[in-house]
Short mmCIF file of C-alpha atoms in Angstrom, two decimals:
data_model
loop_
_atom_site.label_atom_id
_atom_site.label_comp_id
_atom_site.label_asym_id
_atom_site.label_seq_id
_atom_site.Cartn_x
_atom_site.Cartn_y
_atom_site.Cartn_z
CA UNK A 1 -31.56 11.65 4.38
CA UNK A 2 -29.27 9.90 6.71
CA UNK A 3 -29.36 5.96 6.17
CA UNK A 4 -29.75 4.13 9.60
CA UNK A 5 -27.65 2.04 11.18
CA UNK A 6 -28.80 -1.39 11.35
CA UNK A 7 -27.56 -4.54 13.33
CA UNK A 8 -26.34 -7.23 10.96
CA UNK A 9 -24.54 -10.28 12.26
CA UNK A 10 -21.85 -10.35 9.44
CA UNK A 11 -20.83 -6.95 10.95
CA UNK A 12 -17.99 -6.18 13.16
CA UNK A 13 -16.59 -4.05 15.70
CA UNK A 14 -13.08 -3.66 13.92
CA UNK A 15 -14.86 -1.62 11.36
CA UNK A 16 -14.69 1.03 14.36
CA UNK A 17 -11.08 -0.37 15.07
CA UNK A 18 -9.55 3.27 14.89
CA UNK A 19 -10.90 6.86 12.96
CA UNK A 20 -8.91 7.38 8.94
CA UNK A 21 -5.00 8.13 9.55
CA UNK A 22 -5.63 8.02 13.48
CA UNK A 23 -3.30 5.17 14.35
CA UNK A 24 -3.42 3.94 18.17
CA UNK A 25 0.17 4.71 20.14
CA UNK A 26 0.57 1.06 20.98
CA UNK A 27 -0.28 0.31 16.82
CA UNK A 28 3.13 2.15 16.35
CA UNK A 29 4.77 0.77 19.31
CA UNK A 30 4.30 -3.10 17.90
CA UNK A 31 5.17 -1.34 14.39
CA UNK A 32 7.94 0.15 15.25
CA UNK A 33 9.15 -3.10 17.52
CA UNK A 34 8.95 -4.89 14.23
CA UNK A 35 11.60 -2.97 12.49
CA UNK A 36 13.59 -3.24 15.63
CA UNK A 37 13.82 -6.97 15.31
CA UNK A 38 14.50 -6.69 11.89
CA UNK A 39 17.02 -4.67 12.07
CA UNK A 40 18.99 -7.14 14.83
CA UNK A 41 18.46 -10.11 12.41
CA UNK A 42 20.69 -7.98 9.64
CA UNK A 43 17.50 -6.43 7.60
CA UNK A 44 18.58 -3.07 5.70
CA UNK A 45 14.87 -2.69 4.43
CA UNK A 46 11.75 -4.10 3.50
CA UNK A 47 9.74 -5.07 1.13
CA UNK A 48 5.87 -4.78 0.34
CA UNK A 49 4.69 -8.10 1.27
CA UNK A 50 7.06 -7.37 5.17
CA UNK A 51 5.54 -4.69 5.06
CA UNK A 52 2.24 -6.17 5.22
CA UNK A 53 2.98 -9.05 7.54
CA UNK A 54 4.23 -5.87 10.05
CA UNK A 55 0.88 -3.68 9.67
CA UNK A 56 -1.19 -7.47 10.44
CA UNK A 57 0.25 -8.37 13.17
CA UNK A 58 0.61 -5.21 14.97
CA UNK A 59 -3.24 -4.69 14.29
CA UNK A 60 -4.24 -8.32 15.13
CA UNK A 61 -5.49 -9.01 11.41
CA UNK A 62 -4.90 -11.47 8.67
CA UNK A 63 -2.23 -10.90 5.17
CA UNK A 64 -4.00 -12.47 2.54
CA UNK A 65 -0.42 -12.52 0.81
CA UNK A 66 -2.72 -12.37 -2.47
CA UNK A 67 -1.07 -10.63 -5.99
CA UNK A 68 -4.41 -10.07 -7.31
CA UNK A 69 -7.20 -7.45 -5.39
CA UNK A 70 -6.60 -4.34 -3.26
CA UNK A 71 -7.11 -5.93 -0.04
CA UNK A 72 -3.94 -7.10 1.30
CA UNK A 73 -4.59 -7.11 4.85
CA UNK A 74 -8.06 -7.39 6.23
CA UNK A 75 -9.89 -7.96 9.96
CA UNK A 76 -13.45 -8.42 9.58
CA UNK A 77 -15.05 -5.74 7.28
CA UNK A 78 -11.98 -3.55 7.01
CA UNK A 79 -9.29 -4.14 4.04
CA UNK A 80 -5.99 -2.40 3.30
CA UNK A 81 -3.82 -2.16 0.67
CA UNK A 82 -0.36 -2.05 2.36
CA UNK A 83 2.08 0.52 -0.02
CA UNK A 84 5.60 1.36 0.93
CA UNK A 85 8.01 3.80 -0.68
CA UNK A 86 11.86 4.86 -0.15
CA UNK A 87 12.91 8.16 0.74
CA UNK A 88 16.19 10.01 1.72
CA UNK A 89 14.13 11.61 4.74
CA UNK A 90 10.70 10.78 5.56
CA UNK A 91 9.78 13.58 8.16
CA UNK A 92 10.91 16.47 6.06
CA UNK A 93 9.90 14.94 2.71
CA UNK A 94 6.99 17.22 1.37
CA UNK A 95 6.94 16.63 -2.47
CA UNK A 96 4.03 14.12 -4.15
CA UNK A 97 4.64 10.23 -3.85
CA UNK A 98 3.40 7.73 -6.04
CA UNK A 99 2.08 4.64 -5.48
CA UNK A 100 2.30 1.87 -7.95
CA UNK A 101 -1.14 0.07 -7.36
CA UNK A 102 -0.96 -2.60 -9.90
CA UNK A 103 -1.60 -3.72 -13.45
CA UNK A 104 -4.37 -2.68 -15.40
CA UNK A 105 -4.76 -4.05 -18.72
CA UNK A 106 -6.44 -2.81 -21.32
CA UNK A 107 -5.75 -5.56 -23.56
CA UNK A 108 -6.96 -8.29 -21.15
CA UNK A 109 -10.12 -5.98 -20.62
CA UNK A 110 -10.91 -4.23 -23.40
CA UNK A 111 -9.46 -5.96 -26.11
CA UNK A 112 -7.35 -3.01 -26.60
CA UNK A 113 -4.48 -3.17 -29.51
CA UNK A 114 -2.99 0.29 -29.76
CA UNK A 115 -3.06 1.71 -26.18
CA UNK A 116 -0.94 5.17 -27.23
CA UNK A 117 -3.27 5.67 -30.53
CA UNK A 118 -5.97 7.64 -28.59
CA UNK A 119 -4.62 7.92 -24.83
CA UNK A 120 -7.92 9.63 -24.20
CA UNK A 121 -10.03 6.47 -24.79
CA UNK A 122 -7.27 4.68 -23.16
CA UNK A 123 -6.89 6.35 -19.85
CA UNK A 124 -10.91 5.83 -19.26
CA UNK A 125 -10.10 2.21 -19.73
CA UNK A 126 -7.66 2.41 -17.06
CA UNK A 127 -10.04 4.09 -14.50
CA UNK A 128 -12.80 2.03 -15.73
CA UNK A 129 -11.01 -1.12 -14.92
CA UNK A 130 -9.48 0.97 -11.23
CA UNK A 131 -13.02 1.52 -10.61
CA UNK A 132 -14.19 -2.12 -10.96
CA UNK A 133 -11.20 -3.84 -8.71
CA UNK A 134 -12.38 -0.78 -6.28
CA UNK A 135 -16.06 -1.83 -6.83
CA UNK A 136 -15.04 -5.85 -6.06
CA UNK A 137 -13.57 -4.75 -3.16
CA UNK A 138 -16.37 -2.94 -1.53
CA UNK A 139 -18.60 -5.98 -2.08
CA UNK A 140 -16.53 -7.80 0.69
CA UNK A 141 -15.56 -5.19 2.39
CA UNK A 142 -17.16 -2.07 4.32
CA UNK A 143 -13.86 0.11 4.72
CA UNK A 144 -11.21 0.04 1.98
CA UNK A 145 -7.90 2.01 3.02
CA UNK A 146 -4.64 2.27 1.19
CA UNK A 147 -1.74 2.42 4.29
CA UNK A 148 1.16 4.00 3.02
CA UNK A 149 4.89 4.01 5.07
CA UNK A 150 7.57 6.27 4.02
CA UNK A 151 10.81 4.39 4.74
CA UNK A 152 14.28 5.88 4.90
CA UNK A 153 17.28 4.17 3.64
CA UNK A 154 18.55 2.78 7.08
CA UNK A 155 15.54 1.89 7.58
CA UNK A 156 15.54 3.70 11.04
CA UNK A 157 12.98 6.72 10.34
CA UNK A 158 9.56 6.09 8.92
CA UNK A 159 6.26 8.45 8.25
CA UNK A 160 3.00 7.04 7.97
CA UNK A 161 -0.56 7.95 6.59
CA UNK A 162 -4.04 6.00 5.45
CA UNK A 163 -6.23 7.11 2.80
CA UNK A 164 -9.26 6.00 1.62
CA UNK A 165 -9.16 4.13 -1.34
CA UNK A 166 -11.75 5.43 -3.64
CA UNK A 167 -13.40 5.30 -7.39
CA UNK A 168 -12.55 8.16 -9.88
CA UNK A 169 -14.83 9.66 -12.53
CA UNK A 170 -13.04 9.24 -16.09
CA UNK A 171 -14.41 12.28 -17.65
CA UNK A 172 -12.80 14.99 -15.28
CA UNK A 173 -9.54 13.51 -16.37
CA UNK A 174 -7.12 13.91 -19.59
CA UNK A 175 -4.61 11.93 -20.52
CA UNK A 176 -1.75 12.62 -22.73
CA UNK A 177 1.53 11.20 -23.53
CA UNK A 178 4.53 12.01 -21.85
CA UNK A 179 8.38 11.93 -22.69
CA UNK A 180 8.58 8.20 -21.95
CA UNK A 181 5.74 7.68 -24.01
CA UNK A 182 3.61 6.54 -20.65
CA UNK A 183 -0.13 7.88 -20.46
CA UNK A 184 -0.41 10.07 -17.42
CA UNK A 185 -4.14 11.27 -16.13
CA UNK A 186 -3.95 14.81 -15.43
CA UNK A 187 -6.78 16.74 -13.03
CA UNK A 188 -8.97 18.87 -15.46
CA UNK A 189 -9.75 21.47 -12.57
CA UNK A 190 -6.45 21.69 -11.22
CA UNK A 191 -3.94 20.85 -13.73
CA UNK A 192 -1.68 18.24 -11.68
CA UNK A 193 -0.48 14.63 -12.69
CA UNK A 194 -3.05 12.29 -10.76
CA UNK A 195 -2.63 8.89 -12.56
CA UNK A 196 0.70 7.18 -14.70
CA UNK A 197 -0.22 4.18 -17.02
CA UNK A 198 2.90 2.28 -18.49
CA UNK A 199 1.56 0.37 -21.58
CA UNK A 200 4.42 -1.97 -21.55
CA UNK A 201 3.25 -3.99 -18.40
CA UNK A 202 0.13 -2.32 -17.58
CA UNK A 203 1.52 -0.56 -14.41
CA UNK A 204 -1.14 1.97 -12.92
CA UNK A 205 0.26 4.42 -10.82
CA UNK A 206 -1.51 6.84 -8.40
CA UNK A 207 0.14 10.30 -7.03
CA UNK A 208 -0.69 11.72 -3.89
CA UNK A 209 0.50 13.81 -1.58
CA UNK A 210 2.24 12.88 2.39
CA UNK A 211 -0.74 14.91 4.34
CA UNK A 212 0.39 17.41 7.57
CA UNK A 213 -1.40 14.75 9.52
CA UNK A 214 1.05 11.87 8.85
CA UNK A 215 2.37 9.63 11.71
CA UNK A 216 6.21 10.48 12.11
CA UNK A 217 8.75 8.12 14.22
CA UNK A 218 11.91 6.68 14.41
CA UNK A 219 13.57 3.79 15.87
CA UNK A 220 17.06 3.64 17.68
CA UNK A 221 19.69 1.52 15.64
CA UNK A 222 19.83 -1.97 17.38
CA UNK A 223 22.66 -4.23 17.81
CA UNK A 224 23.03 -7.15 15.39
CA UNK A 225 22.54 -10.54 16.61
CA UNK A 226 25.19 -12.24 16.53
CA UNK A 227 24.97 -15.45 14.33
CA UNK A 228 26.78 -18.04 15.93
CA UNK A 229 25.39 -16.85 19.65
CA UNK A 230 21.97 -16.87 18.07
CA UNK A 231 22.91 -20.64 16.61
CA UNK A 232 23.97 -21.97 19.95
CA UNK A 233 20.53 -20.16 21.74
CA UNK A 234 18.45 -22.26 19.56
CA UNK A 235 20.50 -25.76 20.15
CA UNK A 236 21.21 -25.76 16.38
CA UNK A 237 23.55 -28.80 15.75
CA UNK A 238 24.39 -29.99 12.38
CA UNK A 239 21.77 -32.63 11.83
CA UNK A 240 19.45 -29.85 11.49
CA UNK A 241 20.75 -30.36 8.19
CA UNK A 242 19.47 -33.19 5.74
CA UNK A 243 21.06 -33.95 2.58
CA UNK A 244 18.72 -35.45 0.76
#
């Protein structure tokens, strides 16, 4: 049976702010102006946390700037966690990503000594503690998304793509060692790498795939502002400068 909507005064119209991977021409417009200016103020990339400030302020929202949680940037009930990633060419590139979400420790949670002993049991602590920040999340929140730009080195071409950030059953997972001696969750049904664990840090990864849908664009290469015309614009003089 389908749950009715209700009217609830905590509630807000952003949660309707634009449909899953369905980004607004003018959102990519003030995205894409971003990278412009960063470009003319000598940027060769960026990093998470830019790219963050970027998504909030082209969307009108608020970065929490927060290393803990999966809601980096957030306007009223909707939350994102902001993911970038490097590639040679970001419209042609076809192959799985993956995402390093963050650290989940087994040890910290579980009390676990011996992570690679029984990678089985430990992989289900993994998504058991995924499932929980997921869970935490939701209790604020009323959309979760993970917002993921594909950079390329010059930082002049970009693809870009929203998913929604979800809970995973443990059990249709297995886990095994791999060559690096990393746990890696593996899809029962379909055989592919979903999940990498590194013990040695607690670094959860998640691989997914760029979908046909992604947002593709590019930016023309700006000039460089030049620093000492950009010094005199401002009226710098050198008692800007306090030795203390």
């Amino acid at each position: 049976m389908k749950e009715p909507r209700l009217r609830d005064s905590k509630s807000s119209i952003t949660n309707e702010l634009y449909p899953i991977n369905d980004f607004p021409e003018d959102v990519i417009r003030r995205i894409g102006r971003h990278f412009v200016y960063l470009k003319c103020v000598g940027r060769s990339d960026l990093s998470g946390n830019d790219w963050g400030d970027v998504f909030a302020d082209a969307i009108g929202a608020k970065h929490l700037h927060s290393p803990l949680g999966l809601s980096d940037v957030t306007l009223g009930k909707m939350a994102w966690s902001m993911k970038t990633i490097k590639k040679d060419n970001p419209h042609t590139t076809k192959a799985g990503i993956r995402l390093i979400i963050g650290r989940n420790s087994t040890d910290f949670s579980f009390k676990l000594e011996n992570p690679r002993e029984d990678p089985q049991k430990t992989g289900d602590y993994v998504l058991q503690i995924w499932n929980k920040r997921v869970l935490n999340a939701y209790e604020k929140y009323t959309t979760l998304r993970t917002c993921v730009l594909i950079r390329s080195n010059d930082l002049t071409s970009f693809s870009l793509f929203e998913e929604d950030t979800r809970q995973f059953v443990p059990n249709a997972y297995r886990w095994e060692l791999n060559k690096n001696d990393n746990l890696v969750g593996i899809d029962i049904e379909t055989d592919k790498k979903v999940f990498t664990w590194q013990p040695s840090g607690s670094q959860f990864s998640i691989h997914t795939h760029i979908p046909k849908n992604a947002f593709k664009f590019k930016i023309k290469e700006p000039p460089q502002l030049d620093k000492e015309e950009t010094l005199r614009q401002i009226n710098f003089s050198d008692d800007w400068v306090e030795i203390l």
